[in-house]
CSV table of C-alpha atoms in Angstrom, one decimal:
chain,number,residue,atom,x,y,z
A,205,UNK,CA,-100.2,-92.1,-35.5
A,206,UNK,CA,-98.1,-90.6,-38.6
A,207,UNK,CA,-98.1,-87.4,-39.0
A,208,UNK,CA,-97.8,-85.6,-42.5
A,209,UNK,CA,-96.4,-82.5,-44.1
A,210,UNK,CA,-97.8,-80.2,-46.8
A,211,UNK,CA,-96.4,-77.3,-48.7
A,212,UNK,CA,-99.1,-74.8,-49.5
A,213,UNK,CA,-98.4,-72.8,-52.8
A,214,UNK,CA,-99.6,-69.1,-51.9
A,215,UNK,CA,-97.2,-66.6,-53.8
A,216,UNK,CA,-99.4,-65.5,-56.7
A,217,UNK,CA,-101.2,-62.0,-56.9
A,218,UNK,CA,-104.4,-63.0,-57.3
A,219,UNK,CA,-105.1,-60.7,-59.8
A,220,UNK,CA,-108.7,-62.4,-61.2
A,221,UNK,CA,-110.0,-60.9,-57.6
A,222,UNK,CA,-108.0,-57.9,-57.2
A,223,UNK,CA,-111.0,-56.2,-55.7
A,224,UNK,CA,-109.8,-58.7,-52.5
A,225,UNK,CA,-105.9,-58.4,-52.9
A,226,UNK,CA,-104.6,-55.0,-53.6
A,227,UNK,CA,-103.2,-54.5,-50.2
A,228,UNK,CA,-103.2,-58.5,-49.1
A,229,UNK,CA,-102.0,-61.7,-50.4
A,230,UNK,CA,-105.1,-63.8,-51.3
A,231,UNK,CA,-105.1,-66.6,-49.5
A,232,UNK,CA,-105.5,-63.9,-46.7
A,233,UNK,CA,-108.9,-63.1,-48.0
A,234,UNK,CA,-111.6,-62.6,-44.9
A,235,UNK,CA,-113.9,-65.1,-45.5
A,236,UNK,CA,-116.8,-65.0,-42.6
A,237,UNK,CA,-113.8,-62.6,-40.6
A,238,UNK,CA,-111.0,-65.5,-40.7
A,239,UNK,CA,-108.3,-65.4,-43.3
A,240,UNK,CA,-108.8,-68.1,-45.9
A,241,UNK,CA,-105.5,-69.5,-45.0
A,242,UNK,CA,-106.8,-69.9,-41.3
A,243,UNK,CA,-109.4,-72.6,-42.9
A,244,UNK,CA,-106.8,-74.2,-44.5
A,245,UNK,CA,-104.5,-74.6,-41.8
A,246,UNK,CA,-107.4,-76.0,-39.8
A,247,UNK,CA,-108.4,-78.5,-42.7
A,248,UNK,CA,-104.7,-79.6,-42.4
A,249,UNK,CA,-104.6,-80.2,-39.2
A,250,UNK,CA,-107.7,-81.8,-39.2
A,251,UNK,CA,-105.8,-84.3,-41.2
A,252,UNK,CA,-103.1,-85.4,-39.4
A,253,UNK,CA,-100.9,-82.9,-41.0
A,254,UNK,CA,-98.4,-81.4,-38.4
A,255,UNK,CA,-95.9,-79.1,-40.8
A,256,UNK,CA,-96.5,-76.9,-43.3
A,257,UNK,CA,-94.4,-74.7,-45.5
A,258,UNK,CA,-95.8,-71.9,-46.9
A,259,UNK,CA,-94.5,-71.0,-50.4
A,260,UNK,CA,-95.2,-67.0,-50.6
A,261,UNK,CA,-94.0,-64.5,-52.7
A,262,UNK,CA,-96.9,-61.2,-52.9
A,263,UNK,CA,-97.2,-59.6,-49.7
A,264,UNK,CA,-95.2,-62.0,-47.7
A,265,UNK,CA,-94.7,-59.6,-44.5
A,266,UNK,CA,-98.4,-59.5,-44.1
A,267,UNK,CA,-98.6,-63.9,-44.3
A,268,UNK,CA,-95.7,-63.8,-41.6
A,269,UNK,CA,-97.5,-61.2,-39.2
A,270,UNK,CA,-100.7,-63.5,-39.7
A,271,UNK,CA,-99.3,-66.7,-38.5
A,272,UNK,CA,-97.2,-65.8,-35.8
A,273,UNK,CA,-100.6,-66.0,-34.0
A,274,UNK,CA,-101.1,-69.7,-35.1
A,275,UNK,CA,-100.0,-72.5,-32.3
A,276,UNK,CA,-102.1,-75.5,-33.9
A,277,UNK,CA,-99.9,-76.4,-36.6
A,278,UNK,CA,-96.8,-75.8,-37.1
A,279,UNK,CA,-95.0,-73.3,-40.1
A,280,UNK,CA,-92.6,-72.6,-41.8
A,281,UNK,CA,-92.1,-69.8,-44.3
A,282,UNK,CA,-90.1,-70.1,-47.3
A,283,UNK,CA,-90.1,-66.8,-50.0
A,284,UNK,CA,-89.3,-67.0,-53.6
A,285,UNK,CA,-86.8,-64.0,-53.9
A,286,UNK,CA,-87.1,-60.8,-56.1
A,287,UNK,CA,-88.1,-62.9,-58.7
A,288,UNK,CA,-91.5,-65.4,-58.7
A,289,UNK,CA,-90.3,-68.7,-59.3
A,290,UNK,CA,-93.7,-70.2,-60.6
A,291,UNK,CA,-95.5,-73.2,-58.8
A,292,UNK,CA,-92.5,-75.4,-59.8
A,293,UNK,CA,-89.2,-73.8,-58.7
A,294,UNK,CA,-91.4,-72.6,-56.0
A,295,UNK,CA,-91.2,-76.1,-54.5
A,296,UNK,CA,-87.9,-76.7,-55.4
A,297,UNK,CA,-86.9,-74.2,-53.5
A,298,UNK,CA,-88.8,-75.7,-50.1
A,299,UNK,CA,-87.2,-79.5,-50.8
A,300,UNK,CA,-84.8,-79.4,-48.5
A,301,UNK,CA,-87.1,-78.7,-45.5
A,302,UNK,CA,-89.4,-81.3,-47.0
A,303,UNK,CA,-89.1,-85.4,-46.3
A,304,UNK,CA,-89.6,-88.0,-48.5
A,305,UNK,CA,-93.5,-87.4,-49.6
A,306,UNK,CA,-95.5,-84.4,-49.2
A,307,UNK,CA,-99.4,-82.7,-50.3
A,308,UNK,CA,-98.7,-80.3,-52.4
A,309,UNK,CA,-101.7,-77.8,-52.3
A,310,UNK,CA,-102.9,-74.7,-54.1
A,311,UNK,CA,-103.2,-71.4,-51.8
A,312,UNK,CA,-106.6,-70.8,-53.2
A,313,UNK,CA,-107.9,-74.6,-52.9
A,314,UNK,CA,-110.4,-75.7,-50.3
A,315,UNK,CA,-110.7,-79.5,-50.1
A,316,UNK,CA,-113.6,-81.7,-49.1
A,317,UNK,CA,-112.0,-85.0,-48.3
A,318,UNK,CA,-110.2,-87.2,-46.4
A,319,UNK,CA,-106.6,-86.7,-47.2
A,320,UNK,CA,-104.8,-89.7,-46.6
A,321,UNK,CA,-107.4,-91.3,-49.3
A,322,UNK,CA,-104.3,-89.8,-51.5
A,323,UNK,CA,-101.4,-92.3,-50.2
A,324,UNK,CA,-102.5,-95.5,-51.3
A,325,UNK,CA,-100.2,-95.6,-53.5
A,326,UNK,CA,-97.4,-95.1,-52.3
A,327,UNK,CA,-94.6,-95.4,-54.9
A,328,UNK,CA,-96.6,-93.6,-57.2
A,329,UNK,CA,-97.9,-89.6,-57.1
A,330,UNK,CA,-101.1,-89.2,-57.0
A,331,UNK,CA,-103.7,-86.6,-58.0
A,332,UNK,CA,-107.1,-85.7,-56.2
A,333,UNK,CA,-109.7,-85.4,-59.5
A,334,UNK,CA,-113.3,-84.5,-59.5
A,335,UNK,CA,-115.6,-85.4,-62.4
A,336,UNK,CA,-116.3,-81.6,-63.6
A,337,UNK,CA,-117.4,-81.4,-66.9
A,338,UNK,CA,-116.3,-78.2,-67.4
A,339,UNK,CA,-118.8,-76.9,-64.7
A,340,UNK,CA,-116.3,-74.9,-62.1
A,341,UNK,CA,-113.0,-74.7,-64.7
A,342,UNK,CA,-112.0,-76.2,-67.9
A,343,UNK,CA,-111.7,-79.8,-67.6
A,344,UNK,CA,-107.7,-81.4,-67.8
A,345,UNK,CA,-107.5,-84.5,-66.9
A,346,UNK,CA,-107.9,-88.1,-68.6
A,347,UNK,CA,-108.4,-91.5,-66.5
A,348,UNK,CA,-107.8,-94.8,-67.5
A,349,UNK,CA,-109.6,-97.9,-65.6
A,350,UNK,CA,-105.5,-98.8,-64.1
A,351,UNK,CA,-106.5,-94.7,-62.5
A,352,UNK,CA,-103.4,-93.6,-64.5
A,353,UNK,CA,-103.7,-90.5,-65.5
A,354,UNK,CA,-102.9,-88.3,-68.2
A,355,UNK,CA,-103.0,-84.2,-67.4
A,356,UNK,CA,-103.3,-81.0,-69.5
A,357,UNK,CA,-101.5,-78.1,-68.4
A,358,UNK,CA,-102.9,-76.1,-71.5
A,359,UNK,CA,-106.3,-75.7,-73.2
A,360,UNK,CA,-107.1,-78.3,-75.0
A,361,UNK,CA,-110.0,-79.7,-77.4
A,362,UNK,CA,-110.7,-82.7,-76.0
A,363,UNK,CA,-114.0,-83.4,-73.8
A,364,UNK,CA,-112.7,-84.2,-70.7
A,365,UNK,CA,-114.5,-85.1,-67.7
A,366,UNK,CA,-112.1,-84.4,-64.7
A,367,UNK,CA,-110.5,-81.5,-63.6
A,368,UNK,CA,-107.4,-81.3,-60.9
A,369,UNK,CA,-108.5,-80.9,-57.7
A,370,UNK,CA,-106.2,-78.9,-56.3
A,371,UNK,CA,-103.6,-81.3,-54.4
A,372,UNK,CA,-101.1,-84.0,-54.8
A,373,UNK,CA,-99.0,-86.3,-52.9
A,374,UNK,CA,-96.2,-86.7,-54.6
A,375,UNK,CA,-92.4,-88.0,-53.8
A,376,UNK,CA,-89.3,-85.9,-54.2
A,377,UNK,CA,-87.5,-88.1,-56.9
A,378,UNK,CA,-90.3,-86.6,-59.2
A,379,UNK,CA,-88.2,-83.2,-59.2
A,380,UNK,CA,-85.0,-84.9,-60.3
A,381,UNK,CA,-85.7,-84.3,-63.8
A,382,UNK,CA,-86.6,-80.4,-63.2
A,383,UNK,CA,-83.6,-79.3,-60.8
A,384,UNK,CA,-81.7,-77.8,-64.2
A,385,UNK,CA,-84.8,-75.4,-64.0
A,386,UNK,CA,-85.1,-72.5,-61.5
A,387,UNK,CA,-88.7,-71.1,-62.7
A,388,UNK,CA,-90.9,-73.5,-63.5
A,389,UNK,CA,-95.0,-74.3,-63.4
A,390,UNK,CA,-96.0,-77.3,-61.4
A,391,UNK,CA,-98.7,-78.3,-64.2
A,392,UNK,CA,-95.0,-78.6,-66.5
A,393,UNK,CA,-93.9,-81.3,-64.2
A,394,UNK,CA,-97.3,-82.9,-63.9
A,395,UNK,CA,-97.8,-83.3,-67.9
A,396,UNK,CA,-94.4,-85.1,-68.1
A,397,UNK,CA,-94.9,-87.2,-65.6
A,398,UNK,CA,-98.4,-88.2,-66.9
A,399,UNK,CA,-97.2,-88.8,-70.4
A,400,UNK,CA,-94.3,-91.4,-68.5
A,401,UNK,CA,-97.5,-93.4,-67.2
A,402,UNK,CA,-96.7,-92.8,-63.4
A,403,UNK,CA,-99.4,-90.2,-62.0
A,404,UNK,CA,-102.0,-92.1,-61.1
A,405,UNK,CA,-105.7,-90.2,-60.2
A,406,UNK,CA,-107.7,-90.2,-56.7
A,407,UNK,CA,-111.2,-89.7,-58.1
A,408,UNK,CA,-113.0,-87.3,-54.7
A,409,UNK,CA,-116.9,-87.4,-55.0
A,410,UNK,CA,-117.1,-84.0,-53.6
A,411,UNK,CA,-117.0,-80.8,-55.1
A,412,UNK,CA,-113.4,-78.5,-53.9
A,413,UNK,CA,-113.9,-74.7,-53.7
A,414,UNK,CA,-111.5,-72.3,-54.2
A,415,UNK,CA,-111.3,-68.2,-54.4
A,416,UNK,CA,-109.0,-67.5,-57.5
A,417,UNK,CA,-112.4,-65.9,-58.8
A,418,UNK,CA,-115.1,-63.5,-57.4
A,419,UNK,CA,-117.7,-66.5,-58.1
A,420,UNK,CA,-115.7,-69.1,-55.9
A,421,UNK,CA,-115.1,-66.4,-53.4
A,422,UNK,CA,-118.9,-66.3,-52.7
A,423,UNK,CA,-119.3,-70.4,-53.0
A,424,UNK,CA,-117.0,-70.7,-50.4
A,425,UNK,CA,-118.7,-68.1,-48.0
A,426,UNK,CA,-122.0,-70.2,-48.7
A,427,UNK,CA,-120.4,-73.2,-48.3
A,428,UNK,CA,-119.1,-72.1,-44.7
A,429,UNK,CA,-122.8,-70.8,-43.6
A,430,UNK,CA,-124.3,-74.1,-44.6
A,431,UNK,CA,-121.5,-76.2,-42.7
């Protein structure tokens, strides 16, 4: 059985919920006494995901002294510098540890699917979407009937009906374009390679959760109880 690789992005301050992350990064929020990371790791796992690279950048010492304890999975560290490099040069920065195709996931995402679902297509990357109508974020995404995709990295007017879900499977040669750039957001990259017609969309029936916000913090604790 193949077994896949992820990098988690986890270097931002979290500063919606600083309540949570004054002294801690936040994907080490407690949720039910286990670190939100710990759940995510697990989920990964769960998937036939074997190595992981953490991207971290806020409070890395305390994500290092938390998975030293962790012999599930296995982990790999990489830190930004002095300087945050955004989601973008973020990964950059972890391609060379990386293979040919990776998940990329957000640090404050919980998925509710099966993760392979995503490489289907394999010479294409693809995008886990959710039909949101605006209900948990503002919706960015357009999807055509070929599931091509077209994303929104900033607010637009338009009524959209999906939002990102919060991970991607993508393929290195995607980054050739943005190796000039050292600081860079991921949503950058994902608008370009929209508007070129070669991000195609993964449409996941169930909802994600996530705990960049005090409201998704709670959902997420419900969620676990109900599990």
């Amino acid at each position: 059985m193949s077994k896949y690789e992820a990098i988690i992005l986890c270097g931002g301050k979290g500063t919606r919920v600083s309540k949570y992350t004054k002294k801690i990064p936040k994907c080490l929020i407690k949720i039910h006494g286990k670190p939100f990371l710990y759940y995510q790791l697990k989920y990964l796992k769960k998937n036939n995901i074997n190595n992981v690279i953490l991207s971290t950048g806020y409070l890395t010492n305390k994500i290092e002294y938390f998975v030293k304890n962790i012999n599930f999975i296995d982990i790999k560290i990489k830190k930004d510098g002095k300087k945050l490099l955004g989601t973008g040069g973020a990964i950059l920065n972890c391609l060379k540890f990386l293979k040919t195709n990776f998940f990329v996931i957000y640090g404050d995402s919980y998925l509710n699917f099966n993760l392979t679902k995503l490489i289907k297509q394999k010479k294409n990357p693809t995008m886990a979407i959710y039909r949101n109508y605006n209900k948990f974020d503002k919706s960015n995404v357009k999807i055509d009937k070929n599931n091509n995709i077209i994303y929104y990295r900033k607010n637009n007017k338009l009524k959209l009906q999906y939002i990102d879900y919060g991970v991607s499977y993508i393929n290195k040669s995607v980054f050739k374009k943005a190796k000039k750039k050292k600081k860079f957001d991921l949503s950058e990259l994902f608008e370009n390679i929209s508007r070129d017609k070669i991000l195609k969309g993964y449409k996941v029936k169930k909802r994600f959760y996530e705990i960049g916000s005090y409201s998704g913090i709670n959902e997420f604790k419900q969620f676990l109880k109900n599990k």
